[in-house]
XYZ file of C-alpha atoms in Angstrom:
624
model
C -6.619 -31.046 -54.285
C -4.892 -29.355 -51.523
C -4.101 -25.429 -51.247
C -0.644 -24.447 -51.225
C -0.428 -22.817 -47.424
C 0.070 -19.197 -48.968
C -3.792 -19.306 -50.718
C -5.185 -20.902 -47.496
C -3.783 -18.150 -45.589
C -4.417 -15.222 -47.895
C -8.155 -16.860 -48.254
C -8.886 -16.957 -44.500
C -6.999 -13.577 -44.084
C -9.373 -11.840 -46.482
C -12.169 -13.319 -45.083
C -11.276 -12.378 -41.700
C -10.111 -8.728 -42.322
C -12.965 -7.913 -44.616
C -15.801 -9.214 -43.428
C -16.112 -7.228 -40.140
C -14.862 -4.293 -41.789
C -17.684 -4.449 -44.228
C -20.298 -5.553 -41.870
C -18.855 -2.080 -39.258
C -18.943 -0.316 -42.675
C -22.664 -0.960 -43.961
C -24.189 -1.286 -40.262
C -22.272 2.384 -39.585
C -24.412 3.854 -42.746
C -27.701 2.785 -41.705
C -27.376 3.686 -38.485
C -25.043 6.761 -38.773
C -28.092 9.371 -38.671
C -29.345 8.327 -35.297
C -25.672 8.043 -34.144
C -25.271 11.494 -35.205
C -28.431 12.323 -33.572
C -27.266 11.713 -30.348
C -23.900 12.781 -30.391
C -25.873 16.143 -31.177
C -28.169 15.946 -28.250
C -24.994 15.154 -25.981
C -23.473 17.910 -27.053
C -26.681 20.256 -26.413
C -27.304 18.400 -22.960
C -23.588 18.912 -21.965
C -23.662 22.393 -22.983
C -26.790 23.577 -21.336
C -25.996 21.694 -17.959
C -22.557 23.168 -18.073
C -23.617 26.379 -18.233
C -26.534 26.392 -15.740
C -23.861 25.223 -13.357
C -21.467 28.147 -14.281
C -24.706 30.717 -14.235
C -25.685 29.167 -10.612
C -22.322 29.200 -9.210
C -21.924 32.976 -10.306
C -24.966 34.381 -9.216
C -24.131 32.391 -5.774
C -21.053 33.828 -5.485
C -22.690 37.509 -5.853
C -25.294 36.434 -2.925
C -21.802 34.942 -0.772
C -20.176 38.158 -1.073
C -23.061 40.277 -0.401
C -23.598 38.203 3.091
C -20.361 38.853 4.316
C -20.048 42.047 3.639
C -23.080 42.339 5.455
C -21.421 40.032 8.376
C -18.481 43.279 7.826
C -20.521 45.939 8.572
C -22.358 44.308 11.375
C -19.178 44.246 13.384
C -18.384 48.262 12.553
C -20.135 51.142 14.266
C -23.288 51.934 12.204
C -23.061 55.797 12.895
C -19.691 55.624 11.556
C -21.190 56.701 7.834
C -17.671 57.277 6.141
C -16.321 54.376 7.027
C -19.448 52.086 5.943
C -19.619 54.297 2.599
C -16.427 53.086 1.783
C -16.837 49.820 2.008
C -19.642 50.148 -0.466
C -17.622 52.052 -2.450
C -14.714 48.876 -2.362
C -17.516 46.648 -3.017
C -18.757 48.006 -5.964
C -15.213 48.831 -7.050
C -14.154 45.125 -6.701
C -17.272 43.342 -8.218
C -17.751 43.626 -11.941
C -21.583 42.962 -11.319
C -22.504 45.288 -8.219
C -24.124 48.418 -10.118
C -25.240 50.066 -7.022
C -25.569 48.885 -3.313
C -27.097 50.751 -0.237
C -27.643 50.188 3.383
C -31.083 50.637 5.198
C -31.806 50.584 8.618
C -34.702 48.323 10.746
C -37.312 49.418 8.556
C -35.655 49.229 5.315
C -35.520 52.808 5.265
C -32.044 53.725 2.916
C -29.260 55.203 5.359
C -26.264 55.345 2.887
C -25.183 54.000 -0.218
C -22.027 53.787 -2.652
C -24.296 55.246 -5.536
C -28.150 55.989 -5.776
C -29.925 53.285 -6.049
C -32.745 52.642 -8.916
C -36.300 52.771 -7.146
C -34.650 52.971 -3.711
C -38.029 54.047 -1.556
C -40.166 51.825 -0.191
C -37.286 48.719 0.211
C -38.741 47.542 2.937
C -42.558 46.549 1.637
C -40.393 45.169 -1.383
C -41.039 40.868 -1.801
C -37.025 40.172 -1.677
C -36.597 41.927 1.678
C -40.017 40.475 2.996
C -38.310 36.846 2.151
C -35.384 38.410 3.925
C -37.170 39.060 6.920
C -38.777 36.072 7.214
C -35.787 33.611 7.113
C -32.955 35.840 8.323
C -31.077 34.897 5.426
C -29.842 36.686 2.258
C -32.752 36.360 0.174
C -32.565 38.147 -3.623
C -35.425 39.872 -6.101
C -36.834 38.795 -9.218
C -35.242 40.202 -13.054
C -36.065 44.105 -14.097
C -34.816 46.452 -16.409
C -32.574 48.900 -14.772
C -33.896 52.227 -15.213
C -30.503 54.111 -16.133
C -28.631 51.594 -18.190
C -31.447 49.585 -19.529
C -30.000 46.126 -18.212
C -31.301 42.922 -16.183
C -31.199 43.822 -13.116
C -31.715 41.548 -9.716
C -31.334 42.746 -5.769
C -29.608 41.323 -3.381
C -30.672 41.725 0.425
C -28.666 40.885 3.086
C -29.251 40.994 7.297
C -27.259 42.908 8.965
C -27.198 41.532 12.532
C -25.530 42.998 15.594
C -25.134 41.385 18.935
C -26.736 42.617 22.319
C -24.966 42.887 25.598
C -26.600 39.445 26.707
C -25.149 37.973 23.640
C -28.647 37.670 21.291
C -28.814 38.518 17.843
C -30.773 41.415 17.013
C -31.496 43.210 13.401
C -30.111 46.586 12.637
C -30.943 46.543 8.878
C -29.830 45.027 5.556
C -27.325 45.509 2.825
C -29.153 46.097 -0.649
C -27.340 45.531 -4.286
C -28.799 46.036 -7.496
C -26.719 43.579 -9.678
C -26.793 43.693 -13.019
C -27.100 40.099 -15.144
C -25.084 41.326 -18.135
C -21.596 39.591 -17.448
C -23.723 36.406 -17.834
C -23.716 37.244 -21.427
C -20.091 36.708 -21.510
C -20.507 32.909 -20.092
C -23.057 31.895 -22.256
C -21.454 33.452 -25.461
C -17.743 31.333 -24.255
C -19.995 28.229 -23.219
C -21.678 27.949 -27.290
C -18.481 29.629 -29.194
C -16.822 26.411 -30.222
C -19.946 24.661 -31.462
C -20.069 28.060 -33.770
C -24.262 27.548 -34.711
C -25.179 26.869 -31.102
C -27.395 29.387 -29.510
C -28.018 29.961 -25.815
C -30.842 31.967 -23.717
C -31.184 32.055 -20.167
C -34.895 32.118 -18.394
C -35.735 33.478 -15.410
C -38.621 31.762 -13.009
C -40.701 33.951 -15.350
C -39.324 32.482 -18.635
C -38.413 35.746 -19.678
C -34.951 36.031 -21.590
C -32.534 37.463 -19.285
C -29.524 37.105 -21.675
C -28.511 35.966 -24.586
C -25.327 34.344 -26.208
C -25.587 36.905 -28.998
C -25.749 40.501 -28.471
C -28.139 41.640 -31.240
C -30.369 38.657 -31.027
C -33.563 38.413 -28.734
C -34.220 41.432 -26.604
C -33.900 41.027 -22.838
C -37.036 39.860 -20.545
C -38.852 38.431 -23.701
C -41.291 36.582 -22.997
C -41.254 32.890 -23.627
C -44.037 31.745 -21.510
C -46.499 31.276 -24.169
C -43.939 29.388 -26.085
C -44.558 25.420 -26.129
C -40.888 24.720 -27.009
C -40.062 26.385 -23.878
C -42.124 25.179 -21.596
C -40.339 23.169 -18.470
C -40.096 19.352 -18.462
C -41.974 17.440 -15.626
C -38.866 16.885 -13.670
C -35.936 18.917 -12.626
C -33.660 16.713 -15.637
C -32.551 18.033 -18.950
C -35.274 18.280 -21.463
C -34.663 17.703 -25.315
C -37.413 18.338 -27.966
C -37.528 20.156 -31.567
C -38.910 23.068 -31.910
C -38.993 26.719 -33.986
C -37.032 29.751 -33.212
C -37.939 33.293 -33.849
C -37.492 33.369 -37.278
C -39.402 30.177 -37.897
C -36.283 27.967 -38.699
C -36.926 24.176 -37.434
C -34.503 24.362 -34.217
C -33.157 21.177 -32.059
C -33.280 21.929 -28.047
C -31.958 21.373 -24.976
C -33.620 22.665 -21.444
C -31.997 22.632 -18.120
C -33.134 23.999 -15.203
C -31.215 25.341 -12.084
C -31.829 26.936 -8.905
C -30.926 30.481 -8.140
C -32.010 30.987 -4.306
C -35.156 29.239 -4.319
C -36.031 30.427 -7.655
C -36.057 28.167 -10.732
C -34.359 29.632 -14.172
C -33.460 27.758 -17.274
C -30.920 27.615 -19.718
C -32.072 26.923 -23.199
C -29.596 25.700 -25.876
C -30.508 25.372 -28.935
C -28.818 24.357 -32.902
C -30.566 24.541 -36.315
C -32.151 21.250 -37.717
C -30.544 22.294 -40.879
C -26.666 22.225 -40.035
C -27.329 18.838 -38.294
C -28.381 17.509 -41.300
C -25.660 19.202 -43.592
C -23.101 17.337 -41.165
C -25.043 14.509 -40.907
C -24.531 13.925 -44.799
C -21.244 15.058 -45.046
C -20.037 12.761 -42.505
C -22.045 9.681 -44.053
C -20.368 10.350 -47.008
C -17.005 10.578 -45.555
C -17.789 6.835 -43.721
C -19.086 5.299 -47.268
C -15.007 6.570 -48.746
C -13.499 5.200 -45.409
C -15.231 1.755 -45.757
C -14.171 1.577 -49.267
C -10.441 2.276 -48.560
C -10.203 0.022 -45.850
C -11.645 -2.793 -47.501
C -9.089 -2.420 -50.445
C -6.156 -1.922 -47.640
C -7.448 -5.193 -46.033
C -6.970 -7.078 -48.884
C -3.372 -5.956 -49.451
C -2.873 -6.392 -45.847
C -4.069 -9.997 -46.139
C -1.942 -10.805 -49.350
C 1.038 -8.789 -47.467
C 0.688 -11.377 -44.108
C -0.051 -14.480 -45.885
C 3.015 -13.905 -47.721
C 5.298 -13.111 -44.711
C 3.559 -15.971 -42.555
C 4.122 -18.882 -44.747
C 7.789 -18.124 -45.727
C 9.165 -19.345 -42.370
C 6.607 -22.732 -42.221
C 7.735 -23.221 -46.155
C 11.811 -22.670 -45.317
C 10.791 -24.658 -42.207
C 9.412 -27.750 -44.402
C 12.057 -27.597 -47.237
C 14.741 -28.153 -44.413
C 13.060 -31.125 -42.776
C 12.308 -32.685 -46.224
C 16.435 -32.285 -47.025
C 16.693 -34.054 -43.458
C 14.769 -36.850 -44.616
C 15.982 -37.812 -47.875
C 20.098 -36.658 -47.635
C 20.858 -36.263 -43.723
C 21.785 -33.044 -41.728
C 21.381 -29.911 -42.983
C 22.793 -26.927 -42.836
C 20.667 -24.235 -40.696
C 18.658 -21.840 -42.822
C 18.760 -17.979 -41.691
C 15.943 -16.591 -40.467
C 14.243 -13.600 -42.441
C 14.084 -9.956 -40.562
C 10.219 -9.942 -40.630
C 9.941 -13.653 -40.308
C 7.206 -13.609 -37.201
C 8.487 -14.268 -34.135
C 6.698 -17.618 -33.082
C 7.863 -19.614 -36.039
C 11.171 -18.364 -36.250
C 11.003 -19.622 -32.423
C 9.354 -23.186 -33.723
C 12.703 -23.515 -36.297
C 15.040 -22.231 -33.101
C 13.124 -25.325 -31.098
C 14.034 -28.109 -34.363
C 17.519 -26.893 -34.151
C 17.830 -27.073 -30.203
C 16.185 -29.835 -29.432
C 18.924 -32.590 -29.673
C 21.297 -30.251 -27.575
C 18.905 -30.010 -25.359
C 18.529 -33.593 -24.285
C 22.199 -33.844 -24.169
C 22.237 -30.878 -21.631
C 19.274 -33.108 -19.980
C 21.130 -36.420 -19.689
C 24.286 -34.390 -18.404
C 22.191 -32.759 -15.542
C 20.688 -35.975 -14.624
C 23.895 -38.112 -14.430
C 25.320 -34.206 -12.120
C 22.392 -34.790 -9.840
C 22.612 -38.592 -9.493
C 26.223 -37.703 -8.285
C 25.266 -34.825 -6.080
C 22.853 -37.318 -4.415
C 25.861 -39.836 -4.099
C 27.775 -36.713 -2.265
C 24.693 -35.687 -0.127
C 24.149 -39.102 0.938
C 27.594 -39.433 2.192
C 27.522 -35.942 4.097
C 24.728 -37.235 6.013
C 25.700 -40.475 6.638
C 29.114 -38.590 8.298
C 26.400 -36.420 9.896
C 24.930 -39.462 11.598
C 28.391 -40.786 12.431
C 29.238 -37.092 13.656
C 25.991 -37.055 15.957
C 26.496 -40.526 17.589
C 29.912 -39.415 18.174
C 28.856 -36.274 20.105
C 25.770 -37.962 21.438
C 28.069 -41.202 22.275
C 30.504 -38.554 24.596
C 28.296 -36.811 26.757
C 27.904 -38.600 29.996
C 24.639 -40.760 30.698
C 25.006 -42.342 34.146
C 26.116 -39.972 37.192
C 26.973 -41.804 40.094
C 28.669 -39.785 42.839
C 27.542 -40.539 46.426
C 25.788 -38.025 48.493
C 24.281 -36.159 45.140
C 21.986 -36.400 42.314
C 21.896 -35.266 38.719
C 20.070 -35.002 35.639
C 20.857 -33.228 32.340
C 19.671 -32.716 28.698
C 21.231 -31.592 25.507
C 18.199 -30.732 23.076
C 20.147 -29.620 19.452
C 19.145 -26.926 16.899
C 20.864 -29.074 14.242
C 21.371 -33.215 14.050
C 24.943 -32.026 15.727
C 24.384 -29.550 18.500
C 27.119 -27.071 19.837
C 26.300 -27.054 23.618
C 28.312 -29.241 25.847
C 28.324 -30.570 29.405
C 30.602 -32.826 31.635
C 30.620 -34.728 35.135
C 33.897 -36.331 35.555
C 33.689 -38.214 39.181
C 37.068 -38.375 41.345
C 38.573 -39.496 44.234
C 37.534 -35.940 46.497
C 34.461 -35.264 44.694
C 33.950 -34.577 41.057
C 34.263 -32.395 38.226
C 31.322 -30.453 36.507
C 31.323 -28.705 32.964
C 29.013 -26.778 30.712
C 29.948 -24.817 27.659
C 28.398 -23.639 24.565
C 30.619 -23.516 21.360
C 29.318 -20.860 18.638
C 27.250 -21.992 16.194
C 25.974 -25.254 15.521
C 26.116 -28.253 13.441
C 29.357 -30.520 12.048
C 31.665 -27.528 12.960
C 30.616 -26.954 16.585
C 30.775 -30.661 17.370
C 34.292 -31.400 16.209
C 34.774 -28.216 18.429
C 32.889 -29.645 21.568
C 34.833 -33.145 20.712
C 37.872 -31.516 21.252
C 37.021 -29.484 24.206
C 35.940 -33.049 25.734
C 39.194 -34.438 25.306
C 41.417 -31.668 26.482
C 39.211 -30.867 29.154
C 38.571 -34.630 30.993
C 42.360 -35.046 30.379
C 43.577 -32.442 32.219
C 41.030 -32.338 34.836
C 41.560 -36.072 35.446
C 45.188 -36.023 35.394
C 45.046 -32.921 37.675
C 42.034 -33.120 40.112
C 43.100 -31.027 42.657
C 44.042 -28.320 40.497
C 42.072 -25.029 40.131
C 39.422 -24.843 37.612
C 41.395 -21.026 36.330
C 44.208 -23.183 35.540
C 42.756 -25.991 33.800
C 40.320 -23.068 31.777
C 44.077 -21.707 30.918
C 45.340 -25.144 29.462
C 42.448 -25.960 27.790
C 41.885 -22.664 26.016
C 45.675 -22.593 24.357
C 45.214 -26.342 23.096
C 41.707 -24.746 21.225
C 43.343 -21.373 20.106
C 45.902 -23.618 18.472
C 43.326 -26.494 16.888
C 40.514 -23.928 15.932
C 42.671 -20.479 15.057
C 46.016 -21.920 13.326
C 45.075 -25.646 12.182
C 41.522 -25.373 11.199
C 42.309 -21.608 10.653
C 38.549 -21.129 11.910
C 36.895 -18.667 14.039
C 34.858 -20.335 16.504
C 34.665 -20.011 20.404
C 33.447 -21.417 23.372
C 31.969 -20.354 26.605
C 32.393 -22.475 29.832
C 32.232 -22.541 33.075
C 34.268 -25.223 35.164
C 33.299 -25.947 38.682
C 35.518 -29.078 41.134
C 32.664 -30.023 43.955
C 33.897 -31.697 46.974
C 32.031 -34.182 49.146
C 30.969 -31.435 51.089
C 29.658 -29.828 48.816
C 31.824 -26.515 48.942
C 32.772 -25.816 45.018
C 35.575 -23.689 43.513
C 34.179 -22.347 39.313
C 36.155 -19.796 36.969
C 34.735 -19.480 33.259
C 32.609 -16.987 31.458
C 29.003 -18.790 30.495
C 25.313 -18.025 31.898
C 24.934 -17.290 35.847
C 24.588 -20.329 38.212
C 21.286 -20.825 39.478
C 21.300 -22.375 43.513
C 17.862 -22.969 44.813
C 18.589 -23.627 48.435
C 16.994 -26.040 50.220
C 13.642 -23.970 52.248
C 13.864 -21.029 49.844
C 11.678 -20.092 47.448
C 13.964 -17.678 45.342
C 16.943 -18.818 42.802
C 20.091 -17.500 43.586
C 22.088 -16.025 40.899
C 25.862 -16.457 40.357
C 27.795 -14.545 37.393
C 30.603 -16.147 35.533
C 32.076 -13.079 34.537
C 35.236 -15.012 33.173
C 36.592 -14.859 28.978
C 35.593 -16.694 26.668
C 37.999 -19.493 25.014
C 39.291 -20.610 21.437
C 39.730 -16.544 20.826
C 42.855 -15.161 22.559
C 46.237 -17.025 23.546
C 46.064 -16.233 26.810
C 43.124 -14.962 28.323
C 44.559 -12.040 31.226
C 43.361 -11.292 34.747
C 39.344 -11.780 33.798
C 39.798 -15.256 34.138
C 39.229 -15.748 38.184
C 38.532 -18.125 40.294
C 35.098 -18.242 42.330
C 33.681 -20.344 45.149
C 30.348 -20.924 46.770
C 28.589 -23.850 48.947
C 26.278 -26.353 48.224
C 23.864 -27.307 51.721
C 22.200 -30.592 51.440
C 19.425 -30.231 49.724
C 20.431 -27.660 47.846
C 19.964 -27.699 44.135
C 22.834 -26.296 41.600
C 21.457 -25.311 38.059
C 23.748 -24.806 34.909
C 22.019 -24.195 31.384
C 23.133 -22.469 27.893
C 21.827 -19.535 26.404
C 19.824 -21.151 24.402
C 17.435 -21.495 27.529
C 16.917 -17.863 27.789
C 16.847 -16.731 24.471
C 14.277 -19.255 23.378
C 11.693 -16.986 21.218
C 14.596 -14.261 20.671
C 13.131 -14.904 16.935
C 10.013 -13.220 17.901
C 11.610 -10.515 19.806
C 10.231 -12.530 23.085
C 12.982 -14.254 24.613
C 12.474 -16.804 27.664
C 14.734 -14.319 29.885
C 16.280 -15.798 33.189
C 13.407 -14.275 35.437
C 10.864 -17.026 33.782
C 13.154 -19.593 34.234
C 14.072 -19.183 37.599
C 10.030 -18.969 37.929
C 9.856 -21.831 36.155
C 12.412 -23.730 38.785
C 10.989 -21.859 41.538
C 7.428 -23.520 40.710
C 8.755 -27.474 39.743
C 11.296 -27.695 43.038
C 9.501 -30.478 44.512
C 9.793 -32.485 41.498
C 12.439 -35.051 40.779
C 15.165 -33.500 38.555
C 14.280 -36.056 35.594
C 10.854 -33.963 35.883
C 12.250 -30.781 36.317
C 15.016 -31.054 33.717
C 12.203 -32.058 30.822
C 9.513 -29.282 32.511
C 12.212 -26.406 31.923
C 13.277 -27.626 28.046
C 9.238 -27.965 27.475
C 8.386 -24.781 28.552
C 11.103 -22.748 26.701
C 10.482 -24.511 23.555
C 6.478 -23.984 24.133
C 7.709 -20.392 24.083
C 9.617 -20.016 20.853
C 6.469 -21.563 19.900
C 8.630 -24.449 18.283
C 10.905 -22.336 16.093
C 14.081 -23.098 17.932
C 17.157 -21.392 16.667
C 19.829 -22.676 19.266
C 20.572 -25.935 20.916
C 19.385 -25.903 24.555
C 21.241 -27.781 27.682
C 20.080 -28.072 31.198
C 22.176 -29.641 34.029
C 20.744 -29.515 37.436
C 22.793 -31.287 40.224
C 21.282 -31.345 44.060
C 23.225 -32.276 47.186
C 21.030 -35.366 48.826
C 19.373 -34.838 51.923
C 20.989 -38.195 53.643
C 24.467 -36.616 52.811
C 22.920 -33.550 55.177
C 25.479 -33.935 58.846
């Protein structure tokens, strides 16, 4: 017999929920006394190394300000007794620990001092100032009892040194303290407060007690060398053993040493086996109730989920069971704490037969859209043989030679050249119209037509005046039919025979290598552009130059020189003309392909704009 889905899930549920609960549960009471254990010993080990830091870092600061106030006085005049008095008197004044501090001179001799100092005769024979002497360093004294106020006491000597005319260091005495250890009290009481049975002592390289946390405990510089429990570890590390304190109460332990100016104290924290065990016990106890309640919340929690899980799978199975035996049916709402996934999995039943109609819709829109695309590019195609079909191929006019290339961005380029023989000489065009693709070629179409009708009908006519006929035909195709807003630049040039020319047009400068010469010639075609402006004013000029036999004429777009503009590295004209400059022996076929190659070798293929080279050079036999 099979479970109903509610019992299965309520059954695995349970066992799920419970079992590691009462696995953490019984494994947490065996082992909660040694986890207590340690979380005791951390606390001890934190507590102890915390405050040896604190202690360290205080005493240092007493033996930082006692070295430059020493550095102080070593730059004032040492006769001047006021004004070195006083600023033993400020010390004092401004450190809570200084208790009395003196100055002696070469022979540790006292000279002056802010008040008397305990003991102050012999300073010089003393070990502290010895140690002084012998590194030139601050160097400070072992713990005593101060003889007026009964307190730990340690000195602090400091060099004075003064520099000698020559510049060497020389010693002119030492700045004594007698510091009293009492405000250390305060850091070990706030270091142990908010463990409230935590006890701390602080050793000195003696292991006598220099303070302690609690004011009417263990009297200063007691002795604890005979002690076991305090003896020193064999490293420098945090120590941890049991031991007894004064009153014979078992006691747990923690030592850490420190450094105080090449002397090793200790800190010594310590907490009563007894409380650990109270809280030991009273926390056990407290885990044993938590285990219990959780295991009873687990198995509500499991009846709770099993419930709320199987609700949506039963609605779920109800529906598709009406489905099969009477048809559609109508869509059951979905519970507010139904869980998310299934009321997604009766979301997907619903859906799913809209969503294959949506499906066979897209696919019959994207068989269509590749129907449309198809027939864009096979007018692209028909477009390109067009434009590829008008440019000129042969070039036959006597006495001169030519060779030119139209390399597209696009499959339908924008760039656009022309060599129209006639009966004086011939005709010779290049343009680039903005932009590229099927726009700029029904653009360049256009300009073809306009522009070999007119100069054919007209051949003797000035190039200004065809530029002017040709640019109102495109101003009225391009700005008023098309209602586009394209343009073209283009330069026209009529050669003669003899090879004098006559250009107008705004496009690149016309390159002339001249026949001997190793350096391009640059003309501007400063003219307008066309396609923008009805007429196009005074720019529009006509220009005239000669070509010698052997002479070579060079027109190209701008997609020549701003090859590798992408990069910010165009071609520029300078490497082109180098470029012609270094090829002119070649024939132009060579040339023409050795200019194209190198620009695109420089835009490092990425080419962003159709490029055109025309280069046409007045033969040699032609030369009279």
């Amino acid at each position: 017999m099979r479970l109903p889905l509610r019992a299965f899930l309520f059954a695995s549920l349970a066992g799920a929920v419970l079992a590691p609960l009462a696995y953490l549960g019984i494994s947490q009471t065996l082992r909660w006394r040694e986890v207590h254990r340690q979380e005791v010993d951390r606390e001890l080990t934190v507590s102890a190394e915390s405050l040896a830091r604190t202690i360290g870092r205080a005493i240092g600061s007493d033996v930082r300000q006692m070295t430059a106030l020493a550095n102080s006085i070593a730059l004032q005049d040492l006769r001047d007794r006021e004004r070195i008095e006083a600023m033993l008197r400020n010390h004092c004044t401004a450190s809570p620990s200084c208790m009395a501090v003196t100055v002696t001179d070469v022979h540790g001799e006292p000279r002056m001092a802010s008040h008397p100092l305990e003991g102050a005769t012999n300073l010089g024979k003393r070990d502290y100032y010895q140690a002084m002497l012998a590194t030139g360093r601050t160097a400070i004294s072992g713990v005593q009892m101060g003889w007026t106020f009964f307190r730990p006491t340690i000195h602090i000597a400091a060099p004075i040194w003064k520099t000698d005319p020559n510049g060497s260091p020389r010693f002119a005495g030492a700045v004594i303290t007698a510091t009293g250890l009492s405000y250390l009290q305060d850091l070990a009481t706030r270091t142990v407060e908010p463990f409230g049975d935590m006890h701390a002592e602080i050793l000195d390289d003696q292991r006598r007690v220099v303070i302690s946390s609690s004011p009417l405990g263990t009297l200063s510089l007691t002795d604890r060398s005979r002690s076991p429990m305090y003896s020193p570890g064999a490293s420098q590390q945090t120590t941890l053993r049991d031991g007894r304190d004064d009153a014979g109460e078992p006691v747990r332990v923690a030592l850490a040493p420190f450094a105080v100016e090449g002397r090793t104290w200790m800190v010594v924290v310590m907490r009563p086996t007894k409380t650990v065990n109270e809280q030991t016990d009273r926390s056990l106890r407290h885990t044993l109730f938590v285990t219990l309640g959780a295991l009873l919340l687990g198995l509500l929690l499991a009846l709770v989920l099993s419930w709320l899980l199987a609700r949506p799978i039963v609605r779920l199975t109800r529906f598709a069971t009406g489905v099969a035996k009477d048809g559609p049916q109508p869509k059951p709402a979905a519970a507010p704490l139904d869980a998310r996934e299934t009321t997604e999995l009766a979301e997907t039943v619903f859906s799913m037969v809209a969503k294959l109609q949506d499906q066979t819709r897209a696919l019959r829109e994207r068989e269509q859209e590749q129907i449309e695309l198809a027939k864009i590019r096979q007018e692209m195609d028909i477009a390109a043989r067009i434009q590829s079909g008008i440019l000129p191929r042969h070039f036959e006019v006597p006495g001169f030679e030519f060779a030119a290339r139209m390399q597209p961005a696009d499959e339908i380029g924008g760039d656009y050249y022309e060599i129209l023989p006639t009966e004086s000489g011939f005709w010779i065009a290049a343009g680039d119209v903005s932009g590229h693709g099927l726009t700029a070629g029904l653009v360049m179409l256009m300009l073809q037509s306009a522009l070999g009708a007119l100069a054919l009908y007209a051949p003797r006519e000035q190039p200004s005046r065809i530029l002017r006929a040709t640019n109102a035909l495109l101003v009225e195709n391009i700005r008023r039919r098309l209602r586009g807003d394209d343009h073209v630049t283009l330069v026209l040039l009529h050669v003669d025979r003899e090879g004098r020319f006559v250009f107008a047009g705004g496009h690149e400068p016309l390159l002339i290598l001249r026949d001997g010469s190793d350096t391009c010639e640059v003309i501007n075609t400063p003219g307008p552009w066309i396609g923008i402006m009805p007429e196009l004013g005074k720019e529009l000029r006509d220009g005239s130059g000669q070509l010698q036999a052997g002479d070579l004429l060079i027109l190209h777009s701008d997609g020549v020189v701003q090859a590798g503009a992408l990069q910010h590295r165009p071609f520029g004209l300078d490497r082109l003309r180098a470029c012609i400059e270094e090829s002119r022996g070649q024939p132009l076929d060579l040339l023409r392909d050795e200019i194209l190659r190198r620009a695109s070798d420089w835009s490092k293929g990425e080419q962003d704009d159709d490029m055109m080279v025309l280069l046409v050079r007045r033969s040699i036999r032609g030369k009279t």
